Coordinates of C-alpha atoms in Angstrom, one line a residue:
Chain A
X7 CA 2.1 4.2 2.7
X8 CA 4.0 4.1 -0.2
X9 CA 4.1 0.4 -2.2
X10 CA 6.7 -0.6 -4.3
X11 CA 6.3 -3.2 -6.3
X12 CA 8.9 -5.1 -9.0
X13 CA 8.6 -7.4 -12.0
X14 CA 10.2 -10.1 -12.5
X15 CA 10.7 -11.3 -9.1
X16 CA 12.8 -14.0 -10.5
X17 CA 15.1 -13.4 -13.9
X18 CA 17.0 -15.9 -15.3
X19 CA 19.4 -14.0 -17.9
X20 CA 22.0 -15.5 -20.2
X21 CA 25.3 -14.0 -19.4
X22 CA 26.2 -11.5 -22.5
X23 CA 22.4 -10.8 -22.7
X24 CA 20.4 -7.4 -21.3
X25 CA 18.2 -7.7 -18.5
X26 CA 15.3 -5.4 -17.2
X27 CA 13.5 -4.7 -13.8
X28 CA 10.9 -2.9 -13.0
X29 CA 9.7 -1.2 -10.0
X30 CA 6.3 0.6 -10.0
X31 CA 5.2 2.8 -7.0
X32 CA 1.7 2.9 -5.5
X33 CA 2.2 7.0 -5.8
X34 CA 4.1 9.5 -7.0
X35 CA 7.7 9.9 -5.6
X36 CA 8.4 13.4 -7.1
X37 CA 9.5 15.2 -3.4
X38 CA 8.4 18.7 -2.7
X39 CA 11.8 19.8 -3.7
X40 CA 11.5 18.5 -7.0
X41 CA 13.7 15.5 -6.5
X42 CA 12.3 11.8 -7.1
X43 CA 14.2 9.6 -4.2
X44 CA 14.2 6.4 -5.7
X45 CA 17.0 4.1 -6.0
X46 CA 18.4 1.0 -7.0
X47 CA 20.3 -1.6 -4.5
X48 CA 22.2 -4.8 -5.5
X49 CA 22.4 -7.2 -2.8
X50 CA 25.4 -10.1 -3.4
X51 CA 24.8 -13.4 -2.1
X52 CA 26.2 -13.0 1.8
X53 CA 27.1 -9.4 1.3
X54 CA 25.1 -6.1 2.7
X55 CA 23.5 -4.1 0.1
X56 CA 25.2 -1.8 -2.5
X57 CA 23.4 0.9 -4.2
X58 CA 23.8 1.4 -7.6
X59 CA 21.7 4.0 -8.6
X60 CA 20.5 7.4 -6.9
X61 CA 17.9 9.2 -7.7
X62 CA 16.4 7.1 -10.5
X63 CA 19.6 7.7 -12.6
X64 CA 22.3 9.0 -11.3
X65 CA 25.2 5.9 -11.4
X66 CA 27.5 5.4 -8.1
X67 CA 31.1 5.9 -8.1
X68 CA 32.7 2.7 -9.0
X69 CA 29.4 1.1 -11.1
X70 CA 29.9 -0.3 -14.3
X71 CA 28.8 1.3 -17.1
X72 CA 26.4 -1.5 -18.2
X73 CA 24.2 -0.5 -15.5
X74 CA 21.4 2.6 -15.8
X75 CA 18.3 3.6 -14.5
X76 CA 15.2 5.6 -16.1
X77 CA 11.8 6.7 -15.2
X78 CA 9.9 9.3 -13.6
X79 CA 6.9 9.5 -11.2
X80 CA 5.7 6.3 -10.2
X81 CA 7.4 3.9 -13.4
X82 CA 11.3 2.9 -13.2
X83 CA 13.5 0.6 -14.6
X84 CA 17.3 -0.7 -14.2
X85 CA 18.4 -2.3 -16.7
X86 CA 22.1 -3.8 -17.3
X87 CA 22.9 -3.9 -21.0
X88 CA 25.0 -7.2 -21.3
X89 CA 24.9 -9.2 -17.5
X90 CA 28.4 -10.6 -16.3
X91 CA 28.6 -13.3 -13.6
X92 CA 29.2 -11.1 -10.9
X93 CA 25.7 -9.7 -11.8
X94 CA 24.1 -12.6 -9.8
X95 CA 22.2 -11.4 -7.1
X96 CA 19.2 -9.7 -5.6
X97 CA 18.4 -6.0 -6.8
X98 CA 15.8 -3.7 -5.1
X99 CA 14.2 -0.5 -6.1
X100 CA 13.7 1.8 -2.7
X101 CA 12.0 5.0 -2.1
X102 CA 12.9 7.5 0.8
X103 CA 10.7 10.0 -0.6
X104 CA 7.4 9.4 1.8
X105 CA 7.2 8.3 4.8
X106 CA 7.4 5.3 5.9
X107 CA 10.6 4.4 3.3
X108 CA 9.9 1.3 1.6
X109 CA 11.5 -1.1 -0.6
X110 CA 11.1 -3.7 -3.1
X111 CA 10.3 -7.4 -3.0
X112 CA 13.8 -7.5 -4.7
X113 CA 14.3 -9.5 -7.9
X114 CA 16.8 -12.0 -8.1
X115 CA 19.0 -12.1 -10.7
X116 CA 20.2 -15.7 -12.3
X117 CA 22.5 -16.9 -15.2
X118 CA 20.6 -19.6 -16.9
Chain B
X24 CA 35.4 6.2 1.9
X25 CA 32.6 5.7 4.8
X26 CA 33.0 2.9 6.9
X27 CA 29.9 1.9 9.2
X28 CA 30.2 -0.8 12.0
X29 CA 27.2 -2.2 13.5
X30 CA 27.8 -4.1 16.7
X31 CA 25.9 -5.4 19.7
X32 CA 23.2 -8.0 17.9
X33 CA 23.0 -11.5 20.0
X34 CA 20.2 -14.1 21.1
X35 CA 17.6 -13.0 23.4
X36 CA 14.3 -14.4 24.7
X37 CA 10.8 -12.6 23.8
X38 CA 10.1 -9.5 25.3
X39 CA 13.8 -8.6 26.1
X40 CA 16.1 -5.7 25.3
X41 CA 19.1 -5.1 22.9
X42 CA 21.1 -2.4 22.0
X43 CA 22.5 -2.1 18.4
X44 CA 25.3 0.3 17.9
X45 CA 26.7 2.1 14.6
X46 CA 30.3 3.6 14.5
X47 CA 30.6 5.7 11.3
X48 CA 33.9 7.1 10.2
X49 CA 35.3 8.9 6.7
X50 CA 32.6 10.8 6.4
X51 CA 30.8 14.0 8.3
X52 CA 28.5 11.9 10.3
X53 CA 26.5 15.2 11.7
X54 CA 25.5 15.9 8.6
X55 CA 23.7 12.9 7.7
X56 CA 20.7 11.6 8.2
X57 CA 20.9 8.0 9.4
X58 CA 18.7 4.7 9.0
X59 CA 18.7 1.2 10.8
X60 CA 17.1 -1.2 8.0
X61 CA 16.5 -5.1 8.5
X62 CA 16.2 -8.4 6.9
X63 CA 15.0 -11.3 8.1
X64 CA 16.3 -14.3 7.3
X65 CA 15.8 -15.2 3.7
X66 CA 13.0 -12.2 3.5
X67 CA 13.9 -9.0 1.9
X68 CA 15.1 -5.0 3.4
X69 CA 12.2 -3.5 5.7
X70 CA 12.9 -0.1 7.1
X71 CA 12.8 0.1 10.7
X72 CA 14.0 4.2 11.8
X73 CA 15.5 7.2 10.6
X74 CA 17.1 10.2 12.6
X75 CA 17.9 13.5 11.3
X76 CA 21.1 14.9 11.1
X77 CA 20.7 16.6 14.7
X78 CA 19.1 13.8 16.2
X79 CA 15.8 16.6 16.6
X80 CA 13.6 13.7 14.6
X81 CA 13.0 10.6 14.8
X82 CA 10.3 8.0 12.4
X83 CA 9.5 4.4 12.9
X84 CA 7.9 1.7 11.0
X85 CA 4.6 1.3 12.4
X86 CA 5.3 -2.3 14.1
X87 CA 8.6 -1.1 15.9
X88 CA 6.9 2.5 17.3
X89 CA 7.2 2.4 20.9
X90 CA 9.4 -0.5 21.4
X91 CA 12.7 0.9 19.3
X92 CA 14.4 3.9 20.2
X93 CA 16.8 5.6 17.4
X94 CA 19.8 7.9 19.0
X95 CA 22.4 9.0 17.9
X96 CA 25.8 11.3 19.5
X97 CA 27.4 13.5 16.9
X98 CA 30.5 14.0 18.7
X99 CA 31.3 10.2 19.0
X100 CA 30.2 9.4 15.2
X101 CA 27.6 6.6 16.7
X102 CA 24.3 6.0 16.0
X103 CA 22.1 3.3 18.0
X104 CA 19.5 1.4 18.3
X105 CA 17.8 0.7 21.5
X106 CA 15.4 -2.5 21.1
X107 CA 12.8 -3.1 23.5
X108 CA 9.9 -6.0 24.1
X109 CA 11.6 -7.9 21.2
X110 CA 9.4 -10.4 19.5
X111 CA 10.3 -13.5 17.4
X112 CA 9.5 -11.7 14.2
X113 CA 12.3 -8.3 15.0
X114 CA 14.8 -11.6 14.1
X115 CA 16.5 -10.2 11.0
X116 CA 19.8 -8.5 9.8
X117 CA 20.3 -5.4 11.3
X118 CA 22.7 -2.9 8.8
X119 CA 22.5 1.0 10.0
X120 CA 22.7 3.4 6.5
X121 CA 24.0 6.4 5.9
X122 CA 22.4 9.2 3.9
X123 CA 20.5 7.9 0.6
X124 CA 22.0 4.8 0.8
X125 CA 25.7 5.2 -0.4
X126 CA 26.8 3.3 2.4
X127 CA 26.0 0.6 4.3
X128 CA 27.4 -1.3 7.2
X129 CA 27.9 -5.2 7.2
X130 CA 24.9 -5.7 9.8
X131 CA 24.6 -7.0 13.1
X132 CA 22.3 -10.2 13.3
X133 CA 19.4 -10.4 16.0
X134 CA 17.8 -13.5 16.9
X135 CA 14.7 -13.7 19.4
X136 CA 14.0 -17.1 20.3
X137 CA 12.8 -18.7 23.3

C-alpha cells in the first residue's frame, strides 16, 4: 500500500506570509498512463473537502491564484504564496494512483 | 456544477446494517468513477470503495471487504453504500466523491454505538 506522508502536521503562518506542505509518498505515483494522480484537498472547519489541486499542478476552477502545487514521483509540495484568513484549515495530499487510494495525515493550517 | 447528496446515515448498534445513498446531478454521472470516503470524528479522510463508471468493478479498503457493498444505478444518478456487521470504529463522516475529487458531497454521519 501506498503511504503518504506530510510535514508539518501543524503550521502556524502569519497572514501575508508563504506557507509550504509537503507530502512524500512511500512509492512512485507516476500511473501506467503517464499521469501522477496526486492531489491537494483543503478541508474548512465544518465543511466537506475541496480540492484544490489535480494532478500535482493543475489549479481548480475558482482557486486563488496564491495557491500551486509542484513535484514529481514520490516528492510534492503546495504551497500558498501570501495566506489570507480564509486559508485556516486542514489540507491533505491524496493519491488515487494505486490501490488502495490513500491520503494524508492532513496538516492544519493556523494564523499565529 | 455537480451537486452530490449523501443521505441515509443514523445510529445503529454493533453488528447492524445501513444503507448510505448518493444522488448526483449536473454532471454525466455514467461516466464517472465514484468513491465513498470517511472521517471519523476528529481523525482525518480514509478511503473506504470505489466503482467504475459501469458499476463492472468494485475495490475496498481492506477492513471494510466483505461487510460493505458499493452499487450504484446509472439511470437514476445514485450511488450507494450498503453497510453490513458495522463496528464502533466504521463511526465517521461518510461524503461519496466524484471522479478525482472535483466534487464532493456534504456527508452523511454514521454512528455505531451500543
Amino acid at each position: 500500500d501506498v503511504v503518504m506522508t506530510q510535514s508539518p502536521l501543524s503550521l502556524p503562518v502569519t497572514l501575508g506570509q508563504p506557507a509550504s506542505i509537503s507530502c512524500r509518498s512511500s512509492q512512485s505515483l507516476v500511473y501506467s498512463d503517464g499521469n501522477t494522480y496526486l492531489s491537494w484537498l483543503q478541508q474548512r472547519p465544518g465543511h466537506s473537502p475541496r480540492r484544490l489541486i489535480d494532478q500535482v499542478s493543475n489549479r481548480d476552477s475558482g482557486v486563488p491564484d496564491r495557491f500551486s502545487g509542484t513535484g514529481s514521483g514520490t516528492d510534492f509540495t503546495l504551497k500558498i504564496s501570501r495566506v489570507e484568513a480564509e486559508d485556516i484549515g486542514v489540507y491533505y495530499c491524496m493519491q488515487h494512483s494505486s490501490w488502495p487510494h490513500s491520503f494524508g495525515q492532513g496538516t492544519k493550517l493556523e494564523i499565529k | 456544477e455537480v451537486q452530490l447528496v449523501e443521505s441515509g446515515g443514523g445510529l445503529v448498534q454493533p453488528g447492524g446494517s445501513l444503507r448510505l445513498s448518493c444522488a448526483a446531478s449536473g454532471s454525466t454521472f455514467s461516466n464517472d468513477w465514484m468513491r465513498w470516503i470517511r472521517q471519523a470524528p476528529g481523525k482525518g479522510l480514509e478511503w473506504v470503495a470505489n466503482i467504475k463508471p459501469d458499476g463492472s468493478g468494485q475495490y475496498y479498503v481492506d477492513s471494510v471487504k466483505g461487510r460493505f457493498t458499493i452499487s450504484r444505478d446509472n439511470a437514476k444518478n445514485s450511488l450507494s453504500l450498503q453497510m453490513n456487521s458495522l463496528r464502533v470504529e466504521d463511526t465517521a463522516v461518510y461524503y461519496c466523491m466524484r471522479g478525482g475529487g472535483a466534487d464532493w458531497g456534504k456527508g452523511t454521519t454514521v454512528t455505531v454505538s451500543s
